[in-house]
PDB file of C-alpha atoms in Angstrom:
ATOM      1  CA  MET A 843      80.870 169.782 161.024  1.00  0.00           C
ATOM      2  CA  THR A 844      77.616 168.441 160.029  1.00  0.00           C
ATOM      3  CA  ALA A 845      77.723 164.643 158.966  1.00  0.00           C
ATOM      4  CA  THR A 846      76.144 163.100 156.497  1.00  0.00           C
ATOM      5  CA  VAL A 847      74.497 159.899 156.998  1.00  0.00           C
ATOM      6  CA  LEU A 848      73.306 157.820 153.982  1.00  0.00           C
ATOM      7  CA  VAL A 849      70.175 155.828 155.373  1.00  0.00           C
ATOM      8  CA  LEU A 850      69.045 152.211 153.291  1.00  0.00           C
ATOM      9  CA  VAL A 851      66.773 151.385 155.713  1.00  0.00           C
ATOM     10  CA  GLU A 852      62.700 151.303 154.446  1.00  0.00           C
ATOM     11  CA  THR A 853      61.065 150.912 157.731  1.00  0.00           C
ATOM     12  CA  ILE A 854      62.257 153.911 160.239  1.00  0.00           C
ATOM     13  CA  ASN A 855      61.132 157.128 158.187  1.00  0.00           C
ATOM     14  CA  ASP A 856      58.928 157.961 161.275  1.00  0.00           C
ATOM     15  CA  TYR A 857      61.497 158.077 163.669  1.00  0.00           C
ATOM     16  CA  LEU A 858      64.261 159.960 161.688  1.00  0.00           C
ATOM     17  CA  PRO A 859      63.730 163.221 163.168  1.00  0.00           C
ATOM     18  CA  ILE A 860      65.368 161.690 165.964  1.00  0.00           C
ATOM     19  CA  LEU A 861      68.794 161.673 163.884  1.00  0.00           C
ATOM     20  CA  GLU A 862      67.969 165.173 162.282  1.00  0.00           C
ATOM     21  CA  HIS A 863      67.524 166.613 165.541  1.00  0.00           C
ATOM     22  CA  GLN A 864      71.022 165.670 166.995  1.00  0.00           C
ATOM     23  CA  GLY A 865      72.358 167.518 163.669  1.00  0.00           C
ATOM     24  CA  PHE A 866      72.785 164.612 161.390  1.00  0.00           C
ATOM     25  CA  HIS A 867      71.964 165.436 157.451  1.00  0.00           C
ATOM     26  CA  LEU A 868      70.272 162.577 156.256  1.00  0.00           C
ATOM     27  CA  ILE A 869      70.410 161.015 152.526  1.00  0.00           C
ATOM     28  CA  LEU A 870      67.235 158.608 152.390  1.00  0.00           C
ATOM     29  CA  ALA A 871      67.672 155.537 149.684  1.00  0.00           C
ATOM     30  CA  PRO A 872      65.732 152.529 150.425  1.00  0.00           C
ATOM     31  CA  THR A 873      65.479 151.210 147.259  1.00  0.00           C
ATOM     32  CA  PRO A 874      68.211 149.552 145.302  1.00  0.00           C
ATOM     33  CA  ALA A 875      68.056 152.488 142.447  1.00  0.00           C
ATOM     34  CA  GLU A 876      67.791 155.047 145.283  1.00  0.00           C
ATOM     35  CA  ARG A 877      70.645 153.538 146.610  1.00  0.00           C
ATOM     36  CA  ALA A 878      72.960 153.221 143.829  1.00  0.00           C
ATOM     37  CA  GLN A 879      71.920 156.942 142.566  1.00  0.00           C
ATOM     38  CA  ALA A 880      72.885 158.415 146.415  1.00  0.00           C
ATOM     39  CA  ILE A 881      76.004 156.594 146.060  1.00  0.00           C
ATOM     40  CA  ALA A 882      77.006 157.623 142.719  1.00  0.00           C
ATOM     41  CA  SER A 883      75.621 161.482 143.348  1.00  0.00           C
ATOM     42  CA  HIS A 884      76.470 162.308 146.740  1.00  0.00           C
ATOM     43  CA  GLY A 885      79.496 159.296 147.732  1.00  0.00           C
ATOM     44  CA  ALA A 886      81.873 161.965 148.517  1.00  0.00           C
ATOM     45  CA  ARG A 887      80.358 163.724 151.242  1.00  0.00           C
ATOM     46  CA  ILE A 888      78.897 160.702 152.787  1.00  0.00           C
ATOM     47  CA  ASP A 889      80.219 160.348 156.338  1.00  0.00           C
ATOM     48  CA  ALA A 890      77.800 157.445 157.775  1.00  0.00           C
ATOM     49  CA  VAL A 891      75.940 154.763 156.655  1.00  0.00           C
ATOM     50  CA  LEU A 892      72.554 153.600 158.227  1.00  0.00           C
ATOM     51  CA  THR A 893      72.159 150.004 157.215  1.00  0.00           C
ATOM     52  CA  ARG A 894      70.791 146.232 158.481  1.00  0.00           C
ATOM     53  CA  GLY A 895      71.815 142.850 158.510  1.00  0.00           C
ATOM     54  CA  PRO A 896      70.086 141.764 154.782  1.00  0.00           C
ATOM     55  CA  LEU A 897      70.555 145.086 153.151  1.00  0.00           C
ATOM     56  CA  GLY A 898      74.287 145.067 154.089  1.00  0.00           C
ATOM     57  CA  LEU A 899      77.162 147.553 152.637  1.00  0.00           C
ATOM     58  CA  TYR A 900      79.363 145.978 150.138  1.00  0.00           C
ATOM     59  CA  ALA A 901      82.908 146.251 149.272  1.00  0.00           C
ATOM     60  CA  GLU A 902      82.429 148.105 146.000  1.00  0.00           C
ATOM     61  CA  GLU A 903      80.127 150.278 147.685  1.00  0.00           C
ATOM     62  CA  ILE A 904      82.330 151.242 150.703  1.00  0.00           C
ATOM     63  CA  ALA A 905      85.038 151.931 148.010  1.00  0.00           C
ATOM     64  CA  ALA A 906      82.885 154.475 146.369  1.00  0.00           C
ATOM     65  CA  LEU A 907      82.491 156.114 149.682  1.00  0.00           C
ATOM     66  CA  PRO A 908      85.719 157.806 150.125  1.00  0.00           C
ATOM     67  CA  ALA A 909      84.456 160.128 153.325  1.00  0.00           C
ATOM     68  CA  LEU A 910      83.254 156.970 154.874  1.00  0.00           C
ATOM     69  CA  GLN A 911      84.109 156.950 158.543  1.00  0.00           C
ATOM     70  CA  ILE A 912      80.976 154.563 160.485  1.00  0.00           C
ATOM     71  CA  ILE A 913      78.472 152.348 159.364  1.00  0.00           C
ATOM     72  CA  CYS A 914      75.539 151.529 161.911  1.00  0.00           C
ATOM     73  CA  VAL A 915      73.210 148.617 161.339  1.00  0.00           C
ATOM     74  CA  ILE A 916      69.708 148.711 162.879  1.00  0.00           C
ATOM     75  CA  GLY A 917      69.325 145.058 164.915  1.00  0.00           C
ATOM     76  CA  ALA A 918      71.686 142.454 165.696  1.00  0.00           C
ATOM     77  CA  GLY A 919      72.663 140.704 162.015  1.00  0.00           C
ATOM     78  CA  TYR A 920      75.367 142.223 160.126  1.00  0.00           C
ATOM     79  CA  GLU A 921      75.631 139.457 157.891  1.00  0.00           C
ATOM     80  CA  HIS A 922      76.237 141.652 154.121  1.00  0.00           C
ATOM     81  CA  VAL A 923      78.336 144.342 155.640  1.00  0.00           C
ATOM     82  CA  ASP A 924      81.487 143.560 154.086  1.00  0.00           C
ATOM     83  CA  LEU A 925      83.539 143.700 157.943  1.00  0.00           C
ATOM     84  CA  GLN A 926      86.796 143.037 155.890  1.00  0.00           C
ATOM     85  CA  ALA A 927      86.575 146.195 153.872  1.00  0.00           C
ATOM     86  CA  ALA A 928      85.454 148.289 156.869  1.00  0.00           C
ATOM     87  CA  SER A 929      88.501 146.815 158.634  1.00  0.00           C
ATOM     88  CA  ASP A 930      90.863 147.631 155.347  1.00  0.00           C
ATOM     89  CA  ARG A 931      89.721 151.321 155.480  1.00  0.00           C
ATOM     90  CA  GLY A 932      89.623 151.759 159.556  1.00  0.00           C
ATOM     91  CA  ILE A 933      85.747 151.969 159.276  1.00  0.00           C
ATOM     92  CA  THR A 934      83.937 151.808 162.620  1.00  0.00           C
ATOM     93  CA  VAL A 935      80.762 149.413 162.439  1.00  0.00           C
ATOM     94  CA  THR A 936      78.175 148.986 165.273  1.00  0.00           C
ATOM     95  CA  ASN A 937      74.877 146.952 165.485  1.00  0.00           C
ATOM     96  CA  GLY A 938      71.501 147.185 167.659  1.00  0.00           C
ATOM     97  CA  ALA A 939      72.031 143.867 169.141  1.00  0.00           C
ATOM     98  CA  GLY A 940      69.217 143.353 172.174  1.00  0.00           C
ATOM     99  CA  VAL A 941      67.123 146.629 171.044  1.00  0.00           C
ATOM    100  CA  ASN A 942      64.359 144.725 169.331  1.00  0.00           C
ATOM    101  CA  ALA A 943      64.555 141.471 171.302  1.00  0.00           C
ATOM    102  CA  SER A 944      61.385 141.967 172.975  1.00  0.00           C
ATOM    103  CA  SER A 945      59.676 142.407 169.435  1.00  0.00           C
ATOM    104  CA  VAL A 946      61.368 139.675 168.322  1.00  0.00           C
ATOM    105  CA  ALA A 947      60.693 137.159 170.984  1.00  0.00           C
ATOM    106  CA  ASP A 948      56.745 138.604 171.103  1.00  0.00           C
ATOM    107  CA  HIS A 949      56.557 137.193 166.906  1.00  0.00           C
ATOM    108  CA  ALA A 950      58.361 134.183 167.602  1.00  0.00           C
ATOM    109  CA  MET A 951      55.661 133.008 170.174  1.00  0.00           C
ATOM    110  CA  ALA A 952      53.006 134.414 168.123  1.00  0.00           C
ATOM    111  CA  LEU A 953      54.143 132.309 165.051  1.00  0.00           C
ATOM    112  CA  LEU A 954      54.774 129.233 167.548  1.00  0.00           C
ATOM    113  CA  LEU A 955      51.310 129.554 168.669  1.00  0.00           C
ATOM    114  CA  SER A 956      49.857 129.908 165.352  1.00  0.00           C
ATOM    115  CA  LEU A 957      51.546 126.811 163.759  1.00  0.00           C
ATOM    116  CA  VAL A 958      51.173 124.538 166.659  1.00  0.00           C
ATOM    117  CA  ARG A 959      47.544 125.749 167.128  1.00  0.00           C
ATOM    118  CA  ASP A 960      46.925 125.934 163.269  1.00  0.00           C
ATOM    119  CA  ILE A 961      45.311 129.330 163.753  1.00  0.00           C
ATOM    120  CA  PRO A 962      45.400 130.791 159.874  1.00  0.00           C
ATOM    121  CA  ARG A 963      43.740 127.652 158.666  1.00  0.00           C
ATOM    122  CA  ALA A 964      40.848 127.808 161.439  1.00  0.00           C
ATOM    123  CA  ASP A 965      40.390 131.450 160.621  1.00  0.00           C
ATOM    124  CA  ALA A 966      40.124 130.853 156.858  1.00  0.00           C
ATOM    125  CA  ALA A 967      37.439 127.945 157.664  1.00  0.00           C
ATOM    126  CA  VAL A 968      35.348 130.134 159.730  1.00  0.00           C
ATOM    127  CA  ARG A 969      35.451 132.769 157.090  1.00  0.00           C
ATOM    128  CA  ARG A 970      34.095 130.058 154.328  1.00  0.00           C
ATOM    129  CA  GLY A 971      31.229 129.355 156.781  1.00  0.00           C
ATOM    130  CA  GLU A 972      32.764 126.211 157.838  1.00  0.00           C
ATOM    131  CA  TRP A 973      32.966 125.356 161.591  1.00  0.00           C
ATOM    132  CA  PRO A 974      35.692 122.298 161.804  1.00  0.00           C
ATOM    133  CA  LYS A 975      36.607 121.030 165.208  1.00  0.00           C
ATOM    134  CA  ILE A 976      40.486 121.137 164.334  1.00  0.00           C
ATOM    135  CA  MET A 977      42.464 119.082 167.285  1.00  0.00           C
ATOM    136  CA  ARG A 978      45.832 120.429 167.982  1.00  0.00           C
ATOM    137  CA  PRO A 979      48.459 120.197 170.479  1.00  0.00           C
ATOM    138  CA  SER A 980      48.733 122.810 173.312  1.00  0.00           C
ATOM    139  CA  LEU A 981      52.336 124.495 174.580  1.00  0.00           C
ATOM    140  CA  ALA A 982      52.087 123.703 177.863  1.00  0.00           C
ATOM    141  CA  GLY A 983      54.529 121.152 179.068  1.00  0.00           C
ATOM    142  CA  LYS A 984      55.905 121.010 175.819  1.00  0.00           C
ATOM    143  CA  ARG A 985      60.063 120.958 175.069  1.00  0.00           C
ATOM    144  CA  LEU A 986      61.397 124.137 173.385  1.00  0.00           C
ATOM    145  CA  GLY A 987      64.475 124.157 171.974  1.00  0.00           C
ATOM    146  CA  ILE A 988      66.362 127.671 171.189  1.00  0.00           C
ATOM    147  CA  LEU A 989      69.326 127.739 168.868  1.00  0.00           C
ATOM    148  CA  GLY A 990      70.930 130.806 169.963  1.00  0.00           C
ATOM    149  CA  LEU A 991      70.462 132.104 173.306  1.00  0.00           C
ATOM    150  CA  GLY A 992      71.652 135.790 172.942  1.00  0.00           C
ATOM    151  CA  ALA A 993      69.008 138.722 173.979  1.00  0.00           C
ATOM    152  CA  VAL A 994      66.405 137.252 171.683  1.00  0.00           C
ATOM    153  CA  GLY A 995      66.806 133.829 172.647  1.00  0.00           C
ATOM    154  CA  MET A 996      66.995 134.648 176.365  1.00  0.00           C
ATOM    155  CA  ALA A 997      63.705 136.351 176.185  1.00  0.00           C
ATOM    156  CA  ILE A 998      61.982 133.670 174.396  1.00  0.00           C
ATOM    157  CA  ALA A 999      62.867 131.237 176.607  1.00  0.00           C
ATOM    158  CA  LYS A1000      61.714 133.500 179.747  1.00  0.00           C
ATOM    159  CA  ARG A1001      57.920 133.963 177.731  1.00  0.00           C
ATOM    160  CA  ALA A1002      57.944 130.134 177.095  1.00  0.00           C
ATOM    161  CA  GLY A1003      59.055 129.022 180.195  1.00  0.00           C
ATOM    162  CA  ASN A1004      57.294 131.526 182.252  1.00  0.00           C
ATOM    163  CA  GLY A1005      54.494 131.968 180.793  1.00  0.00           C
ATOM    164  CA  PHE A1006      53.370 128.576 179.139  1.00  0.00           C
ATOM    165  CA  ASP A1007      55.315 126.201 181.494  1.00  0.00           C
ATOM    166  CA  MET A1008      57.762 124.731 178.712  1.00  0.00           C
ATOM    167  CA  SER A1009      60.960 122.943 179.621  1.00  0.00           C
ATOM    168  CA  VAL A1010      63.873 124.973 177.629  1.00  0.00           C
ATOM    169  CA  SER A1011      67.214 123.637 175.816  1.00  0.00           C
ATOM    170  CA  TYR A1012      69.533 125.464 173.939  1.00  0.00           C
ATOM    171  CA  HIS A1013      72.504 125.401 171.859  1.00  0.00           C
ATOM    172  CA  ASN A1014      74.972 127.750 171.602  1.00  0.00           C
ATOM    173  CA  ARG A1015      78.430 128.548 170.561  1.00  0.00           C
ATOM    174  CA  GLN A1016      79.330 128.408 174.438  1.00  0.00           C
ATOM    175  CA  HIS A1017      77.754 126.783 177.070  1.00  0.00           C
ATOM    176  CA  ARG A1018      76.170 129.386 179.662  1.00  0.00           C
ATOM    177  CA  SER A1019      76.509 128.794 182.952  1.00  0.00           C
ATOM    178  CA  ASP A1020      74.179 131.925 184.087  1.00  0.00           C
ATOM    179  CA  VAL A1021      71.104 130.050 183.178  1.00  0.00           C
ATOM    180  CA  PRO A1022      68.730 127.476 183.885  1.00  0.00           C
ATOM    181  CA  TYR A1023      68.210 126.099 181.146  1.00  0.00           C
ATOM    182  CA  SER A1024      69.760 122.450 179.585  1.00  0.00           C
ATOM    183  CA  TYR A1025      72.705 122.688 177.128  1.00  0.00           C
ATOM    184  CA  CYS A1026      72.931 120.629 174.291  1.00  0.00           C
ATOM    185  CA  SER A1027      76.182 120.306 171.961  1.00  0.00           C
ATOM    186  CA  THR A1028      75.103 120.192 168.666  1.00  0.00           C
ATOM    187  CA  PRO A1029      71.813 121.414 166.672  1.00  0.00           C
ATOM    188  CA  THR A1030      70.977 117.870 166.177  1.00  0.00           C
ATOM    189  CA  GLU A1031      71.268 116.860 169.885  1.00  0.00           C
ATOM    190  CA  LEU A1032      68.913 119.966 170.634  1.00  0.00           C
ATOM    191  CA  ALA A1033      66.346 118.957 167.612  1.00  0.00           C
ATOM    192  CA  ARG A1034      65.987 115.423 169.343  1.00  0.00           C
ATOM    193  CA  ALA A1035      65.214 116.795 172.919  1.00  0.00           C
ATOM    194  CA  SER A1036      62.616 119.127 171.415  1.00  0.00           C
ATOM    195  CA  ASP A1037      59.163 119.256 170.640  1.00  0.00           C
ATOM    196  CA  PHE A1038      59.323 122.702 169.003  1.00  0.00           C
ATOM    197  CA  LEU A1039      62.567 124.378 167.718  1.00  0.00           C
ATOM    198  CA  ILE A1040      62.858 128.100 167.210  1.00  0.00           C
ATOM    199  CA  VAL A1041      65.963 129.556 165.278  1.00  0.00           C
ATOM    200  CA  ALA A1042      67.453 132.791 166.876  1.00  0.00           C
ATOM    201  CA  THR A1043      70.932 132.666 166.365  1.00  0.00           C
ATOM    202  CA  PRO A1044      72.704 135.482 163.984  1.00  0.00           C
ATOM    203  CA  GLY A1045      73.211 134.797 160.344  1.00  0.00           C
ATOM    204  CA  GLY A1046      76.949 134.686 158.637  1.00  0.00           C
ATOM    205  CA  VAL A1047      79.517 132.265 157.739  1.00  0.00           C
ATOM    206  CA  GLY A1048      79.551 130.764 161.289  1.00  0.00           C
ATOM    207  CA  THR A1049      75.644 129.863 161.158  1.00  0.00           C
ATOM    208  CA  GLN A1050      75.265 128.962 157.608  1.00  0.00           C
ATOM    209  CA  HIS A1051      73.038 125.671 157.361  1.00  0.00           C
ATOM    210  CA  LEU A1052      73.106 124.975 160.849  1.00  0.00           C
ATOM    211  CA  ILE A1053      69.815 123.272 160.554  1.00  0.00           C
ATOM    212  CA  ASN A1054      70.040 120.476 157.468  1.00  0.00           C
ATOM    213  CA  ARG A1055      68.213 117.226 157.047  1.00  0.00           C
ATOM    214  CA  GLN A1056      69.648 115.494 159.599  1.00  0.00           C
ATOM    215  CA  VAL A1057      68.570 118.054 162.096  1.00  0.00           C
ATOM    216  CA  LEU A1058      64.930 118.368 160.793  1.00  0.00           C
ATOM    217  CA  ASP A1059      64.774 114.632 161.066  1.00  0.00           C
ATOM    218  CA  ALA A1060      65.743 114.628 164.817  1.00  0.00           C
ATOM    219  CA  LEU A1061      62.829 116.798 165.157  1.00  0.00           C
ATOM    220  CA  GLY A1062      60.717 114.451 163.522  1.00  0.00           C
ATOM    221  CA  PRO A1063      57.147 114.260 162.106  1.00  0.00           C
ATOM    222  CA  ASN A1064      55.535 116.162 165.261  1.00  0.00           C
ATOM    223  CA  GLY A1065      57.813 118.869 165.662  1.00  0.00           C
ATOM    224  CA  PHE A1066      57.842 122.342 164.538  1.00  0.00           C
ATOM    225  CA  LEU A1067      60.211 124.861 163.810  1.00  0.00           C
ATOM    226  CA  VAL A1068      60.091 128.515 163.836  1.00  0.00           C
ATOM    227  CA  ASN A1069      62.635 130.643 162.192  1.00  0.00           C
ATOM    228  CA  ILE A1070      62.849 134.609 163.172  1.00  0.00           C
ATOM    229  CA  ALA A1071      66.773 134.833 162.663  1.00  0.00           C
ATOM    230  CA  ARG A1072      68.134 134.673 159.382  1.00  0.00           C
ATOM    231  CA  ALA A1073      67.221 132.370 156.514  1.00  0.00           C
ATOM    232  CA  SER A1074      70.662 131.048 156.100  1.00  0.00           C
ATOM    233  CA  VAL A1075      70.561 129.697 159.179  1.00  0.00           C
ATOM    234  CA  VAL A1076      68.484 126.988 157.588  1.00  0.00           C
ATOM    235  CA  VAL A1077      69.137 124.719 154.232  1.00  0.00           C
ATOM    236  CA  THR A1078      65.548 125.646 152.607  1.00  0.00           C
ATOM    237  CA  ALA A1079      65.790 122.818 150.119  1.00  0.00           C
ATOM    238  CA  ASP A1080      65.685 120.161 153.225  1.00  0.00           C
ATOM    239  CA  LEU A1081      63.219 122.304 155.051  1.00  0.00           C
ATOM    240  CA  ILE A1082      61.298 122.344 151.783  1.00  0.00           C
ATOM    241  CA  SER A1083      61.572 118.803 151.620  1.00  0.00           C
ATOM    242  CA  ALA A1084      61.047 117.737 155.131  1.00  0.00           C
ATOM    243  CA  LEU A1085      57.439 119.807 154.908  1.00  0.00           C
ATOM    244  CA  GLU A1086      56.466 117.975 151.509  1.00  0.00           C
ATOM    245  CA  GLN A1087      56.784 114.673 153.565  1.00  0.00           C
ATOM    246  CA  ARG A1088      55.563 115.755 156.383  1.00  0.00           C
ATOM    247  CA  ARG A1089      58.980 114.478 158.104  1.00  0.00           C
ATOM    248  CA  ILE A1090      58.180 117.318 160.306  1.00  0.00           C
ATOM    249  CA  GLY A1091      54.728 118.640 161.233  1.00  0.00           C
ATOM    250  CA  GLY A1092      55.374 122.331 160.466  1.00  0.00           C
ATOM    251  CA  ALA A1093      57.063 125.454 160.104  1.00  0.00           C
ATOM    252  CA  ALA A1094      56.730 129.276 160.304  1.00  0.00           C
ATOM    253  CA  LEU A1095      59.014 131.584 158.914  1.00  0.00           C
ATOM    254  CA  ASP A1096      59.721 135.223 159.234  1.00  0.00           C
ATOM    255  CA  VAL A1097      62.820 135.312 157.120  1.00  0.00           C
ATOM    256  CA  PHE A1098      63.615 133.952 153.304  1.00  0.00           C
ATOM    257  CA  ASP A1099      67.152 133.625 151.411  1.00  0.00           C
ATOM    258  CA  HIS A1100      66.263 136.108 148.659  1.00  0.00           C
ATOM    259  CA  GLU A1101      63.811 138.417 150.222  1.00  0.00           C
ATOM    260  CA  PRO A1102      61.337 139.741 149.192  1.00  0.00           C
ATOM    261  CA  LYS A1103      61.047 136.596 146.905  1.00  0.00           C
ATOM    262  CA  VAL A1104      59.724 133.561 148.367  1.00  0.00           C
ATOM    263  CA  PRO A1105      59.612 129.880 146.819  1.00  0.00           C
ATOM    264  CA  ASP A1106      56.523 129.128 145.394  1.00  0.00           C
ATOM    265  CA  ALA A1107      57.225 125.701 147.145  1.00  0.00           C
ATOM    266  CA  LEU A1108      56.562 126.794 150.441  1.00  0.00           C
ATOM    267  CA  LYS A1109      53.691 129.186 149.297  1.00  0.00           C
ATOM    268  CA  ALA A1110      52.008 125.916 148.441  1.00  0.00           C
ATOM    269  CA  LEU A1111      52.229 123.729 151.391  1.00  0.00           C
ATOM    270  CA  THR A1112      49.339 124.141 154.400  1.00  0.00           C
ATOM    271  CA  ASN A1113      51.771 123.395 157.126  1.00  0.00           C
ATOM    272  CA  VAL A1114      53.930 126.768 156.989  1.00  0.00           C
ATOM    273  CA  ILE A1115      53.432 129.795 158.177  1.00  0.00           C
ATOM    274  CA  LEU A1116      54.803 133.048 156.114  1.00  0.00           C
ATOM    275  CA  THR A1117      55.508 136.486 157.726  1.00  0.00           C
ATOM    276  CA  PRO A1118      57.560 139.524 155.647  1.00  0.00           C
ATOM    277  CA  HIS A1119      60.419 139.426 158.080  1.00  0.00           C
ATOM    278  CA  VAL A1120      58.470 142.076 160.549  1.00  0.00           C
ATOM    279  CA  ALA A1121      59.517 140.286 163.925  1.00  0.00           C
ATOM    280  CA  GLY A1122      61.583 143.169 164.716  1.00  0.00           C
ATOM    281  CA  LEU A1123      59.095 145.467 163.758  1.00  0.00           C
ATOM    282  CA  SER A1124      57.326 147.444 166.473  1.00  0.00           C
ATOM    283  CA  PRO A1125      57.135 151.364 167.057  1.00  0.00           C
ATOM    284  CA  GLU A1126      58.755 150.745 170.544  1.00  0.00           C
ATOM    285  CA  ALA A1127      61.855 148.561 169.170  1.00  0.00           C
ATOM    286  CA  THR A1128      62.312 150.716 165.711  1.00  0.00           C
ATOM    287  CA  GLN A1129      62.147 153.638 168.441  1.00  0.00           C
ATOM    288  CA  GLY A1130      65.095 152.304 170.331  1.00  0.00           C
ATOM    289  CA  THR A1131      66.719 151.316 167.652  1.00  0.00           C
ATOM    290  CA  VAL A1132      67.208 154.707 166.078  1.00  0.00           C
ATOM    291  CA  GLU A1133      67.816 156.444 169.471  1.00  0.00           C
ATOM    292  CA  LEU A1134      70.900 153.583 169.782  1.00  0.00           C
ATOM    293  CA  VAL A1135      72.249 154.841 165.976  1.00  0.00           C
ATOM    294  CA  GLY A1136      71.835 158.276 167.245  1.00  0.00           C
ATOM    295  CA  GLN A1137      74.278 157.499 170.586  1.00  0.00           C
ATOM    296  CA  ASN A1138      76.601 155.923 168.564  1.00  0.00           C
ATOM    297  CA  LEU A1139      76.896 158.786 165.756  1.00  0.00           C
ATOM    298  CA  VAL A1140      76.862 161.334 168.467  1.00  0.00           C
ATOM    299  CA  ALA A1141      79.324 159.459 170.219  1.00  0.00           C
ATOM    300  CA  PHE A1142      81.608 158.451 167.409  1.00  0.00           C
ATOM    301  CA  PHE A1143      81.591 162.309 165.857  1.00  0.00           C
ATOM    302  CA  ALA A1144      82.748 163.640 169.467  1.00  0.00           C
ATOM    303  CA  GLY A1145      85.594 161.373 169.432  1.00  0.00           C
ATOM    304  CA  ARG A1146      84.309 159.414 172.252  1.00  0.00           C
ATOM    305  CA  PRO A1147      83.888 155.265 171.840  1.00  0.00           C
ATOM    306  CA  VAL A1148      80.834 153.539 170.475  1.00  0.00           C
ATOM    307  CA  LEU A1149      77.995 151.887 172.387  1.00  0.00           C
ATOM    308  CA  THR A1150      77.960 148.944 170.505  1.00  0.00           C
ATOM    309  CA  PRO A1151      81.293 148.312 168.298  1.00  0.00           C
ATOM    310  CA  ILE A1152      81.237 145.178 166.096  1.00  0.00           C
ATOM    311  CA  THR A1153      84.731 143.496 166.417  1.00  0.00           C
ATOM    312  CA  LEU A1154      86.323 143.796 162.708  1.00  0.00           C
ATOM    313  CA  PRO A1155      88.585 141.165 161.304  1.00  0.00           C
ATOM    314  CA  ILE A1156      92.336 142.150 161.127  1.00  0.00           C
ATOM    315  CA  SER A1157      93.042 144.726 157.961  1.00  0.00           C
ATOM    316  CA  VAL A1158      94.794 143.499 155.108  1.00  0.00           C
ATOM    317  CA  VAL A1159      97.281 146.477 156.052  1.00  0.00           C
ATOM    318  CA  THR A1160      98.127 145.328 159.518  1.00  0.00           C
ATOM    319  CA  ARG A1161      98.238 141.756 158.079  1.00  0.00           C
ATOM    320  CA  THR A1162     101.053 142.578 155.825  1.00  0.00           C
ATOM    321  CA  VAL A1163     103.352 145.149 157.972  1.00  0.00           C
TER     322      VAL A1163
END
């Protein structure tokens, strides 16, 4: 039997032959309209879905896919995949945690450097024929706070500490005894101990709105925020207010609440750098994530354990037995 995979991800076409060479039949549906049409037309024969966190897979879509057995999520986040619906159907869910950590960490540091050194404004000035002497802080010796010390957070910490001589603090769900970095018990405490704060935690209910007005005020008027995680971790209205009132120095954002829509208020600010959710995109990371999807699919359909399973909530059926 050849398993049919519905591919909802829009950025991996060059690497899909990896899955085709493993014998999988692919249905590509990268736009909302194509997605709805594919589910309506081919739902009865779709065995697997390949998606990413912001694209997700919703309960009503899972219900419309009676043959669905496994959902593979590219990247670490799976916030819009209905895990309860998957659990109730006995559907396996996997992710790609850690595969794109280097790419995301590189982008985080690039954003931080561009923000703190004000590279976009300097570039724009030179293009206008101006030659301003913009005085900006150095990164060396500064205090970096990382919210979420997983694979991405660790990669950022190593770059900051080893490459820029920065001291690193972090806030995590749990204190880690295996790292040399300082632990802060709350996001507010972390912001207060930081010159620069990078958000690297997964999205979802557990991390929603961890960064709010209180945290931003603790970061202060000379502090900078970088978010390469999920927009849901930050209260956007509080961030815009802090930026407009210069209660923080600036922000660099790769993620937004309603992508690809970006609030006009953010676009109008001069102390913000915006990129279109591309931190995890690199040839190396994309190839690695697709290869991991292939390994998970091959293992699953061969009856072996998948490599990167997501722990699912207890199914409604199990709870009622």
